């Protein structure tokens, strides 16, 4: 381990933080999208006929749709013919140990304070690294296997567990759902599949690190997570991406299904390349995430810390169908420099006695624009449904913006819906107070912002919370003064 | 230790300090009194480096260095502590966490080893005991929901922990009951070891019964117009500020 640790330290002293292009030979399809390209992707992945058909249906539907323009974000039109829709490392490296993992990848983890080996050794986290579009490392599989837990790449799931994938894929986010979900359904390259059998409490946090690598490659991840009756799982998703001049499109779909009394906790730290200080480059992050609490007393909890991407467009949602089911959304979204975020959630109450909690913390610095957009819908059938929403915005400096669009639709008069919102500015007096006690200005901003986000951070698993706090500090560099 | 010469400062374009002179030597306690609006708080904030106050003239030397060129945190590292008149609330930031961060920032800047949480808690507990404070103050977010008295006591705790060379108390006594006043005074008096200095900015003489100053100054219209020993404070208490104002109106 010594030699690679040294390499990590050398690399860590370089200026760039997470922007590097790893030099691994890749196997890509030509740019642009057509039925032939989809057939090619499907053939490369040796997929069954039903999946190809599903992709083609999605593609044909996507052709009839137009790019949504309702989010409060501003960017030039995307040329979908310039995008490479599939890219996989040509030679899948077989890894006997972490020494063989790309040191640059390790460096990124190191910089975040959670090196992969440390994670494995100390926390027993099973890590499925999605390197570009194909998984290159999966661990702890045997241990999970004993319990009947399936945690693998989507490609593998299609091969090994086609009946499960076919039963659930597209049931929460159908390909007709929206423009980017349709696109994803047509071209998704890989992603994660997770299945927790009845009565099993998954003993470790399942974690996937996504990376976008090959230049000009859009990444279309597809994640499907099924929790059977009375099961429990905590899933962590974390992302970093290399520096790039062109904007890169990322359009993922995540589907969660919780059956009777099942609980899913889904945590995300998103730190993709946000573009430079002039607003050039950066990832377009257009994601559809939705979970259904299909069974009685089931629970889905989303926690997200969004610090990266040039544009974020994301509404992790819960459909509360089962009676007594619970949906939660805890979010920190930070925009600095020219970043734009339009994010929030949807809580759709269908079942009786369903309840939902929304806690959103938006932080805007530089010329960042931060929008909370949330929908709470109480259906006629949702007797005694309850929602509590708290939506706080913090402004740093006077060139940024915070916006709030709460939508509330109530069709059952036995329900109870609460909404609280605040907007505050980091005060000169708060900063002065901290500096008078010896904190540097940057430490002071980081401290105040982390305090503001505390209610969300405490929902994160411990090691993820530590990473999230560091990310906030890094993302806020240069936001004052 | 501190040498202030002809200090002039303004806020929002309005001149507040008009040529203030003051010298504080190591180990001395100076009381600065004066009517409302005389510039007492401005003076305290200028010494600590608040950017809302613009220094337009004069010099301030601290331990031989030009204080006015230093950032607020550099002044803190050099040993200047301001007990705020209105301590700010920072929601979600634990008091203990903040105290440790402050102490370690200062230790680090001075080339001392940073304290781990065990070592820090030991030091903190001693100070809490010394000042007869309640433990629950430590468990809450910084100043959030603290009563006025709790905030002031928390300032004194920070002062005791950071052990400054020069402590500036900006109307720390305002709004305190007699018990809290004694705690504040105890905190300051334990700091008096013959090398540390204190500037007590106050409107009333009451605090000076417990923190006996070596010198008392009267600030009026941004200048020190009268200086004396501790008996000057008593004289002011008796006569009010009227006679000072009259003698300067003439």
XYZ file of C-alpha atoms in Angstrom:
731
model
C 0.000 0.000 0.000
C 2.981 2.267 0.629
C 3.776 3.072 -2.968
C 0.226 3.935 -3.896
C -0.177 6.014 -0.750
C 2.852 8.027 -1.803
C 1.425 8.443 -5.259
C -1.755 9.680 -3.702
C 0.127 12.250 -1.664
C 2.037 13.466 -4.697
C -1.123 13.784 -6.672
C -2.928 15.426 -3.811
C -0.435 18.272 -3.950
C -1.421 19.155 -7.464
C -3.666 22.117 -7.928
C -6.676 20.423 -9.419
C -9.180 19.007 -7.007
C -11.419 16.525 -8.777
C -10.925 17.354 -12.434
C -8.789 14.850 -14.190
C -9.282 12.627 -17.186
C -8.161 9.117 -16.486
C -6.285 7.577 -19.354
C -7.970 4.236 -19.826
C -8.762 3.017 -23.296
C -12.466 3.204 -23.898
C -14.861 1.507 -26.254
C -17.407 4.043 -27.486
C -20.228 4.109 -30.016
C -20.407 6.964 -32.572
C -21.990 10.232 -31.413
C -25.703 10.767 -31.913
C -28.816 8.724 -31.348
C -30.841 6.469 -33.624
C -32.551 3.078 -33.423
C -29.332 1.589 -34.784
C -27.295 3.074 -31.986
C -29.720 1.677 -29.435
C -29.505 -1.756 -31.090
C -25.724 -1.464 -30.962
C -25.701 -0.559 -27.261
C -28.069 -3.394 -26.475
C -26.002 -5.854 -28.542
C -22.751 -4.790 -26.886
C -24.378 -5.461 -23.564
C -25.803 -8.786 -24.821
C -29.248 -7.887 -23.621
C -32.412 -9.941 -23.972
C -34.930 -9.032 -26.645
C -37.528 -7.614 -24.208
C -35.098 -5.023 -22.955
C -34.148 -3.939 -26.465
C -37.829 -3.581 -27.286
C -38.351 -1.490 -24.155
C -35.441 0.746 -25.075
C -36.792 1.224 -28.592
C -40.266 2.092 -27.296
C -38.687 4.625 -24.974
C -36.647 6.064 -27.834
C -39.705 6.410 -30.090
C -41.592 8.113 -27.297
C -38.661 10.426 -26.558
C -38.690 11.543 -30.204
C -42.201 12.926 -29.661
C -41.190 14.934 -26.596
C -39.588 18.336 -26.144
C -36.924 19.407 -23.701
C -38.543 20.864 -20.588
C -37.998 24.585 -20.092
C -40.025 25.179 -16.945
C -37.162 24.849 -14.435
C -35.675 28.140 -13.352
C -32.326 27.451 -14.978
C -30.719 28.974 -18.005
C -28.477 27.101 -20.426
C -27.985 26.817 -24.178
C -29.907 24.103 -26.045
C -28.300 20.691 -25.963
C -27.344 19.105 -29.262
C -28.372 15.517 -28.655
C -26.615 14.425 -31.849
C -23.239 15.441 -30.430
C -23.491 13.133 -27.454
C -21.802 9.755 -27.274
C -24.366 7.493 -25.670
C -22.190 4.592 -24.675
C -18.653 4.259 -23.430
C -17.070 1.368 -21.565
C -13.491 0.649 -20.573
C -12.174 -1.699 -23.258
C -10.334 -3.916 -20.893
C -12.155 -4.435 -17.678
C -9.359 -4.515 -15.163
C -9.613 -7.401 -12.760
C -8.787 -6.200 -9.309
C -7.187 -8.446 -6.751
C -6.623 -5.586 -4.349
C -7.111 -1.867 -4.077
C -3.465 -1.361 -5.116
C -4.678 -1.905 -8.632
C -7.359 0.740 -8.487
C -6.507 3.860 -10.424
C -4.475 6.007 -8.020
C -6.248 9.072 -9.308
C -9.535 7.620 -8.254
C -8.070 6.812 -4.872
C -6.761 10.344 -4.680
C -10.233 11.719 -5.017
C -11.463 9.590 -2.174
C -8.433 10.573 -0.148
C -9.033 14.263 -0.717
C -12.529 13.790 0.569
C -11.150 12.076 3.604
C -12.702 8.715 2.883
C -10.176 6.573 1.043
C -11.720 3.418 -0.346
C -9.508 1.101 1.669
C -10.283 3.000 4.831
C -13.947 2.707 4.119
C -13.680 -0.992 3.594
C -11.434 -1.593 6.533
C -13.097 0.662 9.040
C -16.707 0.792 8.104
C -17.398 -2.409 6.232
C -19.070 -0.513 3.423
C -19.582 -2.586 0.298
C -18.456 -0.467 -2.610
C -19.581 -0.896 -6.174
C -17.556 1.596 -8.182
C -19.209 2.561 -11.427
C -16.247 3.696 -13.451
C -17.689 5.421 -16.460
C -20.426 3.148 -17.596
C -19.378 -0.299 -16.506
C -18.739 -1.496 -12.995
C -15.149 -2.439 -12.345
C -15.157 -3.377 -8.718
C -17.732 -4.995 -6.480
C -17.045 -6.103 -2.970
C -18.643 -7.779 -0.020
C -20.807 -9.636 -2.447
C -20.342 -12.968 -0.706
C -21.383 -11.663 2.643
C -24.470 -10.040 1.173
C -25.146 -13.192 -0.839
C -25.512 -15.235 2.326
C -28.459 -13.080 3.294
C -29.947 -13.219 -0.155
C -29.211 -9.534 -0.769
C -28.491 -8.813 -4.414
C -26.234 -5.805 -5.012
C -24.738 -5.662 -8.462
C -24.492 -3.598 -11.598
C -27.626 -3.233 -13.663
C -25.982 -5.112 -16.562
C -25.287 -8.050 -14.319
C -28.807 -7.943 -12.915
C -30.226 -8.109 -16.431
C -28.145 -11.238 -17.036
C -28.500 -12.936 -13.671
C -31.898 -11.802 -12.407
C -33.906 -10.907 -15.510
C -37.244 -11.797 -13.878
C -36.747 -9.237 -11.102
C -35.539 -6.506 -13.427
C -38.379 -7.129 -15.848
C -40.940 -7.096 -13.034
C -39.883 -3.740 -11.602
C -37.990 -1.717 -14.234
C -39.971 1.341 -15.255
C -42.781 0.728 -12.771
C -41.992 3.816 -10.693
C -40.584 6.035 -13.434
C -42.169 4.894 -16.717
C -40.333 5.853 -19.892
C -43.205 8.202 -20.691
C -42.596 10.144 -17.476
C -40.496 12.989 -18.791
C -38.034 13.926 -21.506
C -34.889 12.857 -19.669
C -36.421 9.731 -18.165
C -37.408 8.673 -21.695
C -33.887 9.362 -22.942
C -32.392 7.427 -20.067
C -34.713 4.469 -20.699
C -33.585 4.350 -24.312
C -29.844 4.540 -23.723
C -29.043 3.716 -20.078
C -25.636 2.140 -19.969
C -25.350 0.762 -16.486
C -26.136 1.477 -12.895
C -26.920 -0.427 -9.768
C -29.460 -3.029 -8.863
C -30.312 -3.842 -5.316
C -32.766 -6.372 -3.939
C -33.386 -6.948 -0.241
C -35.372 -10.102 0.473
C -38.251 -10.366 2.893
C -37.397 -9.724 6.516
C -33.720 -8.932 5.888
C -32.091 -5.959 7.492
C -29.128 -5.210 5.270
C -26.181 -5.261 7.702
C -24.048 -2.710 5.896
C -24.565 0.488 4.012
C -24.546 -0.131 0.295
C -22.481 2.388 -1.548
C -21.888 3.267 -5.162
C -19.456 5.817 -6.451
C -20.323 7.145 -9.834
C -17.798 8.779 -12.067
C -18.089 10.352 -15.452
C -14.922 9.800 -17.394
C -14.582 9.545 -21.170
C -14.621 13.013 -22.778
C -17.921 13.961 -24.354
C -19.768 10.948 -22.965
C -23.154 11.532 -21.465
C -23.797 9.257 -18.578
C -27.131 7.560 -18.204
C -27.273 5.605 -15.012
C -30.211 3.503 -14.036
C -30.691 2.407 -10.463
C -33.380 0.055 -9.254
C -33.809 -0.805 -5.611
C -36.448 -3.218 -4.320
C -37.066 -3.759 -0.614
C -39.326 -6.725 0.107
C -41.704 -6.943 3.079
C -40.192 -5.909 6.409
C -36.715 -5.363 5.028
C -34.366 -2.434 5.573
C -31.573 -0.932 3.533
C -29.444 2.189 3.638
C -27.979 3.132 0.290
C -25.273 5.721 -0.342
C -24.608 7.365 -3.640
C -21.651 9.685 -4.058
C -20.276 11.350 -7.122
C -17.196 13.212 -8.347
C -16.307 14.051 -11.925
C -13.335 15.208 -13.968
C -12.825 18.765 -15.139
C -14.150 19.416 -18.602
C -14.572 22.350 -20.946
C -17.738 21.246 -22.694
C -20.871 20.757 -20.723
C -21.689 17.192 -20.083
C -25.150 15.796 -19.794
C -26.042 13.453 -17.031
C -29.567 12.064 -16.948
C -29.982 9.330 -14.381
C -33.088 7.528 -13.241
C -33.453 6.031 -9.793
C -36.440 3.885 -8.850
C -37.146 2.676 -5.325
C -39.832 0.213 -4.327
C -40.703 -0.382 -0.681
C -43.181 -3.169 0.069
C -45.102 -3.789 3.327
C -43.226 -2.440 6.372
C -40.025 -2.027 4.360
C -37.670 0.927 4.864
C -35.301 2.467 2.347
C -32.863 5.197 3.259
C -31.222 6.709 0.202
C -28.418 9.234 0.690
C -26.610 11.179 -1.995
C -23.599 13.442 -1.976
C -23.290 14.982 -5.426
C -20.086 16.768 -6.297
C -19.766 16.796 -10.031
C -17.673 19.375 -11.769
C -19.564 22.658 -11.344
C -17.816 24.612 -14.082
C -15.093 27.143 -13.467
C -15.365 30.510 -11.737
C -16.495 32.149 -14.983
C -19.294 29.616 -15.434
C -17.584 27.696 -18.200
C -18.045 23.928 -18.343
C -19.655 21.785 -15.741
C -22.122 18.937 -15.626
C -25.794 19.220 -16.500
C -27.446 17.042 -13.929
C -31.009 16.204 -14.980
C -32.125 13.395 -12.764
C -35.391 11.615 -12.100
C -35.529 9.964 -8.704
C -38.702 8.509 -7.344
C -39.709 5.928 -4.813
C -42.987 4.239 -4.180
C -44.087 3.213 -0.730
C -46.192 0.444 -2.215
C -46.800 -1.457 1.000
C -48.457 -0.554 4.283
C -46.310 1.261 6.853
C -43.381 1.404 4.486
C -40.914 4.281 4.535
C -38.655 5.978 2.021
C -36.210 8.615 3.122
C -34.192 10.712 0.665
C -31.233 12.734 1.898
C -29.201 14.708 -0.588
C -26.270 17.066 -0.450
C -25.901 18.747 -3.818
C -22.781 20.846 -4.158
C -21.656 20.094 -7.703
C -22.864 20.380 -11.315
C -23.347 23.521 -13.386
C -27.072 22.829 -13.484
C -29.049 20.596 -11.174
C -32.603 19.608 -11.975
C -33.735 17.012 -9.558
C -36.787 16.164 -7.452
C -36.420 12.957 -5.465
C -40.028 12.049 -4.758
C -42.213 9.663 -2.821
C -45.490 8.135 -3.867
C -47.155 7.211 -0.572
C -49.534 4.513 -1.697
C -49.523 2.109 1.237
C -51.637 3.104 4.230
C -49.488 4.517 7.017
C -46.486 4.949 4.771
C -43.913 7.673 5.376
C -41.902 9.814 2.969
C -38.981 12.039 3.923
C -36.822 14.469 1.994
C -33.800 16.181 3.519
C -31.826 18.361 1.174
C -28.850 20.694 1.098
C -28.264 22.378 -2.234
C -25.375 24.779 -2.662
C -24.742 26.985 -5.671
C -21.594 29.074 -5.985
C -20.100 31.043 -8.904
C -22.488 30.461 -11.851
C -24.103 27.260 -10.648
C -27.857 26.864 -10.950
C -30.033 24.439 -9.043
C -33.741 23.801 -9.329
C -34.417 21.062 -6.849
C -36.991 19.854 -4.379
C -39.362 16.980 -4.016
C -42.835 15.658 -4.619
C -44.821 13.955 -1.912
C -47.857 12.255 -3.391
C -50.197 11.083 -0.634
C -52.558 8.351 -1.794
C -52.925 6.053 1.233
C -54.637 6.735 4.541
C -52.596 8.074 7.469
C -49.611 8.741 5.260
C -47.128 11.340 6.398
C -44.268 13.233 4.850
C -41.514 15.567 6.018
C -39.575 17.954 3.820
C -36.529 19.854 5.073
C -34.761 21.862 2.391
C -31.698 24.053 2.887
C -30.616 26.126 -0.097
C -27.355 28.074 -0.034
C -26.471 30.579 -2.733
C -23.092 32.244 -3.103
C -21.278 34.060 -5.908
C -23.749 34.419 -8.757
C -25.419 31.097 -7.941
C -29.148 30.660 -8.380
C -30.939 28.275 -6.084
C -34.564 27.257 -6.443
C -36.655 25.053 -4.207
C -39.590 23.534 -6.064
C -41.809 21.155 -4.187
C -45.195 19.552 -4.577
C -47.308 18.182 -1.763
C -50.393 16.488 -3.139
C -53.011 15.008 -0.843
C -55.315 12.787 -2.886
C -58.991 12.353 -2.033
C -58.219 8.870 -0.747
C -55.523 10.084 1.672
C -57.560 10.437 4.856
C -55.645 11.963 7.774
C -52.545 12.562 5.705
C -49.951 14.917 7.153
C -47.114 16.942 5.718
C -44.564 19.213 7.296
C -42.357 21.332 5.064
C -39.498 23.529 6.152
C -37.709 25.415 3.463
C -34.770 27.662 4.379
C -32.536 29.707 2.119
C -29.226 31.329 2.921
C -27.569 33.990 0.804
C -23.850 34.746 0.805
C -23.037 38.027 -0.901
C -25.438 40.158 -2.921
C -25.187 38.778 -6.455
C -26.844 35.392 -5.872
C -30.497 34.410 -5.798
C -32.840 32.142 -3.832
C -36.302 31.212 -5.079
C -39.068 29.092 -3.628
C -41.964 27.498 -5.481
C -44.061 25.393 -3.153
C -47.094 23.718 -4.732
C -49.716 22.350 -2.375
C -52.776 20.456 -3.574
C -55.154 19.204 -0.948
C -58.191 17.110 -1.849
C -59.031 15.656 1.529
C -60.085 17.949 4.322
C -58.968 15.639 7.131
C -55.346 16.247 6.176
C -52.883 18.577 7.820
C -50.264 20.446 5.811
C -47.694 22.824 7.256
C -45.221 24.960 5.386
C -42.487 27.109 6.906
C -39.948 29.107 4.966
C -37.119 31.462 5.898
C -34.479 33.377 4.023
C -31.383 34.682 5.739
C -28.132 36.263 4.793
C -24.811 35.397 6.351
C -24.380 38.447 8.491
C -21.287 40.589 8.638
C -21.744 40.423 12.401
C -21.693 36.610 12.446
C -18.516 36.570 10.393
C -16.879 39.239 12.534
C -17.787 37.378 15.703
C -16.125 34.177 14.459
C -13.063 36.007 13.184
C -12.687 37.872 16.474
C -12.415 34.433 18.074
C -9.580 33.509 15.711
C -11.348 31.730 12.835
C -10.308 32.601 9.297
C -13.015 34.057 7.106
C -13.337 30.819 5.118
C -13.567 28.690 8.237
C -16.173 31.069 9.582
C -18.345 30.812 6.456
C -17.979 27.057 6.450
C -18.928 26.865 10.123
C -22.004 29.043 9.744
C -23.196 27.181 6.639
C -22.632 23.799 8.244
C -24.646 24.933 11.238
C -27.426 26.003 8.904
C -27.435 22.526 7.326
C -27.253 20.561 10.540
C -30.780 19.179 10.424
C -29.990 17.564 7.085
C -26.492 16.345 7.929
C -27.701 14.481 10.948
C -29.819 12.333 8.630
C -26.692 11.194 6.795
C -24.682 8.152 7.836
C -21.701 9.270 9.921
C -18.880 8.991 7.379
C -21.022 10.572 4.701
C -21.821 13.496 6.969
C -18.112 14.142 7.435
C -17.581 14.083 3.679
C -20.527 16.385 3.124
C -19.166 18.971 5.543
C -15.801 18.955 3.802
C -17.484 19.325 0.447
C -19.415 22.365 1.607
C -16.169 23.942 2.746
C -14.432 23.196 -0.570
C -17.405 24.350 -2.620
C -17.580 27.644 -0.767
C -13.934 28.540 -1.361
C -13.736 31.991 -2.842
C -17.343 32.815 -2.011
C -16.466 35.707 0.283
C -14.067 38.596 0.132
C 1.181 47.045 25.331
C -1.463 49.171 23.644
C -0.809 52.664 22.410
C -3.615 54.569 20.736
C -2.733 57.958 19.243
C -5.138 60.505 17.744
C -7.461 57.732 16.585
C -10.197 58.892 14.241
C -12.949 56.656 12.890
C -16.305 56.974 11.222
C -19.293 54.802 10.468
C -21.704 55.454 7.600
C -19.873 58.681 6.913
C -20.369 59.985 10.451
C -17.295 60.781 12.537
C -17.449 58.928 15.853
C -13.890 58.994 17.154
C -12.149 62.343 16.983
C -8.539 61.934 18.026
C -8.622 59.426 20.848
C -5.440 58.902 22.882
C -4.935 56.036 25.304
C -2.050 54.015 26.608
C -2.543 50.692 28.382
C 0.451 49.006 29.953
C 0.789 45.323 30.768
C -1.215 44.333 33.831
C -3.394 47.455 33.902
C -7.159 47.665 34.005
C -8.682 50.723 32.354
C -12.313 51.682 32.596
C -13.809 53.731 29.791
C -17.011 55.496 30.683
C -19.095 58.036 28.944
C -22.618 58.999 27.960
C -24.544 57.227 25.189
C -23.182 57.973 21.732
C -19.785 59.098 22.990
C -17.994 56.418 20.914
C -17.326 53.728 23.540
C -18.553 50.759 21.485
C -17.023 52.144 18.318
C -13.663 52.267 20.057
C -14.008 48.645 21.209
C -14.988 47.488 17.716
C -12.220 49.461 16.003
C -9.653 47.786 18.249
C -11.041 44.374 17.262
C -11.094 45.290 13.554
C -14.787 45.477 12.636
C -14.968 46.467 8.982
C -18.084 48.596 9.394
C -15.905 51.195 11.100
C -13.552 53.127 8.916
C -10.373 54.404 10.500
C -9.577 57.787 8.985
C -6.603 58.841 11.067
C -4.294 58.079 13.936
C -2.335 54.986 14.920
C -2.809 51.968 17.149
C 0.199 49.986 18.280
C -0.174 46.628 20.004
C 2.969 44.928 21.301
C 4.957 47.096 18.938
C 2.912 46.085 15.857
C 0.598 48.215 13.764
C -2.764 46.861 14.836
C -4.724 48.708 12.157
C -3.065 46.684 9.425
C -4.133 43.367 10.896
C -7.213 41.283 9.981
C -9.663 40.605 12.814
C -8.457 36.999 13.194
C -4.821 38.147 13.256
C -5.671 40.465 16.129
C -7.291 37.530 17.927
C -4.144 35.454 17.378
C -2.051 38.327 18.742
C -4.105 38.197 21.937
C -6.949 40.674 21.581
C -10.340 39.558 22.810
C -13.583 41.468 22.561
C -16.491 40.506 24.800
C -19.372 41.656 22.620
C -22.149 43.923 23.773
C -24.553 41.890 21.635
C -23.115 38.394 21.073
C -24.500 36.912 17.844
C -26.382 33.638 17.568
C -25.058 30.992 15.185
C -27.779 28.347 14.785
C -26.770 24.715 14.507
C -23.190 25.292 15.698
C -22.550 23.623 19.044
C -21.091 25.898 21.702
C -18.404 23.395 22.698
C -17.475 22.778 19.068
C -17.111 26.491 18.479
C -15.026 27.006 21.601
C -12.645 24.245 20.571
C -12.392 25.570 17.030
C -11.618 29.057 18.352
C -9.009 27.848 20.827
C -7.321 25.607 18.271
C -7.296 28.326 15.608
C -5.464 30.579 18.020
C -3.113 27.829 19.235
C -2.314 26.861 15.660
C -1.565 30.470 14.688
C 0.809 30.696 17.653
C 2.596 27.495 16.694
C 1.165 25.562 19.645
C -0.183 22.062 19.385
C -3.927 21.825 18.792
C -5.897 20.157 21.571
C -7.775 16.947 20.879
C -11.292 16.682 22.244
C -10.279 14.899 25.437
C -7.607 17.444 26.352
C -9.890 20.272 25.366
C -12.800 19.063 27.481
C -10.510 18.921 30.493
C -9.500 22.541 30.046
C -13.060 23.604 29.336
C -14.457 21.879 32.438
C -11.928 23.668 34.629
C -12.986 27.032 33.265
C -16.667 26.207 33.638
C -16.075 25.240 37.252
C -13.974 28.310 37.939
C -16.713 30.583 36.640
C -19.465 28.568 38.346
C -21.324 28.173 35.058
C -23.909 25.546 34.275
C -22.821 22.657 32.037
C -25.895 22.848 29.829
C -24.555 26.065 28.317
C -21.961 23.922 26.564
C -24.408 21.521 24.996
C -26.516 24.122 23.236
C -25.942 25.817 19.888
C -23.816 28.952 20.107
C -25.846 31.667 21.832
C -29.030 30.361 20.200
C -31.937 30.921 22.557
C -29.582 32.063 25.328
C -30.941 34.694 27.684
C -29.105 38.023 27.737
C -27.285 36.988 30.900
C -26.323 33.594 29.477
C -24.853 35.227 26.409
C -22.687 37.522 28.512
C -21.549 34.656 30.719
C -20.692 32.693 27.608
C -18.517 35.607 26.477
C -16.659 35.478 29.755
C -16.208 31.728 29.379
C -14.660 32.291 25.963
C -12.402 34.941 27.416
C -11.279 32.627 30.225
C -10.571 29.876 27.719
C -8.697 31.980 25.178
C -6.625 33.774 27.853
C -6.088 36.982 25.888
C -3.335 39.506 26.525
C -5.821 42.318 26.179
C -9.485 41.771 26.942
C -11.982 44.415 25.922
C -15.364 44.240 27.621
C -17.988 46.153 25.687
C -20.794 46.948 28.127
C -20.718 43.398 29.364
C -22.540 44.536 32.497
C -25.612 45.910 30.759
C -28.705 43.903 31.584
C -26.973 41.691 34.151
C -28.293 40.915 37.599
C -25.936 41.083 40.529
C -25.060 37.358 40.480
C -24.171 37.429 36.812
C -22.199 40.608 37.388
C -20.088 38.811 39.991
C -19.406 35.945 37.590
C -18.247 38.412 34.962
C -16.050 40.173 37.492
C -14.595 36.877 38.743
C -13.731 35.967 35.171
C -11.921 39.235 34.635
C -10.197 39.197 38.018
C -8.767 35.698 37.482
C -7.260 37.034 34.285
C -5.415 39.749 36.226
C -1.999 38.255 36.721
C 0.146 41.347 36.350
C 0.772 40.818 32.623
C -2.683 40.766 31.059
C -4.576 43.979 30.503
C -8.260 44.792 30.443
C -10.321 47.610 28.982
C -13.752 47.770 30.567
C -16.217 49.810 28.578
C -19.212 50.607 30.719
C -21.999 53.040 31.202
C -22.394 52.479 34.910
C -20.067 52.480 37.844
C -21.611 49.324 39.351
C -19.334 46.826 37.589
C -16.303 48.760 38.832
C -17.159 47.823 42.410
C -16.146 44.310 41.414
C -13.508 45.007 38.796
C -11.496 47.775 40.380
C -9.777 49.749 37.615
C -6.314 51.262 37.798
C -7.471 54.142 35.621
C -10.800 55.600 34.622
C -11.331 57.642 31.468
C -14.295 59.631 30.306
C -15.048 59.471 26.626
C -17.060 62.352 25.208
C -17.675 63.145 21.546
C -15.034 60.666 20.456
C -12.226 61.920 22.678
C -10.969 61.139 26.147
C -11.739 64.315 28.012
C -10.870 63.313 31.539
C -8.718 60.649 33.123
C -8.205 59.658 36.721
C -8.023 56.760 39.129
C -10.840 54.561 40.376
C -12.313 57.482 42.324
C -13.247 59.213 39.065
C -15.807 56.480 38.435
C -17.399 57.196 41.796
C -17.448 60.885 41.069
C -19.218 60.231 37.786
C -21.730 58.007 39.523
C -22.507 60.789 41.925
C -22.573 63.738 39.546
C -23.615 62.094 36.274
C -22.079 63.079 32.963
C -23.687 66.491 32.948
C -20.771 68.362 34.486
C -18.362 66.897 31.902
C -20.639 67.938 29.083
C -21.040 71.430 30.539
C -17.319 71.944 30.975
C -16.792 70.931 27.342
C -19.638 72.950 25.935
C -17.904 76.028 27.230
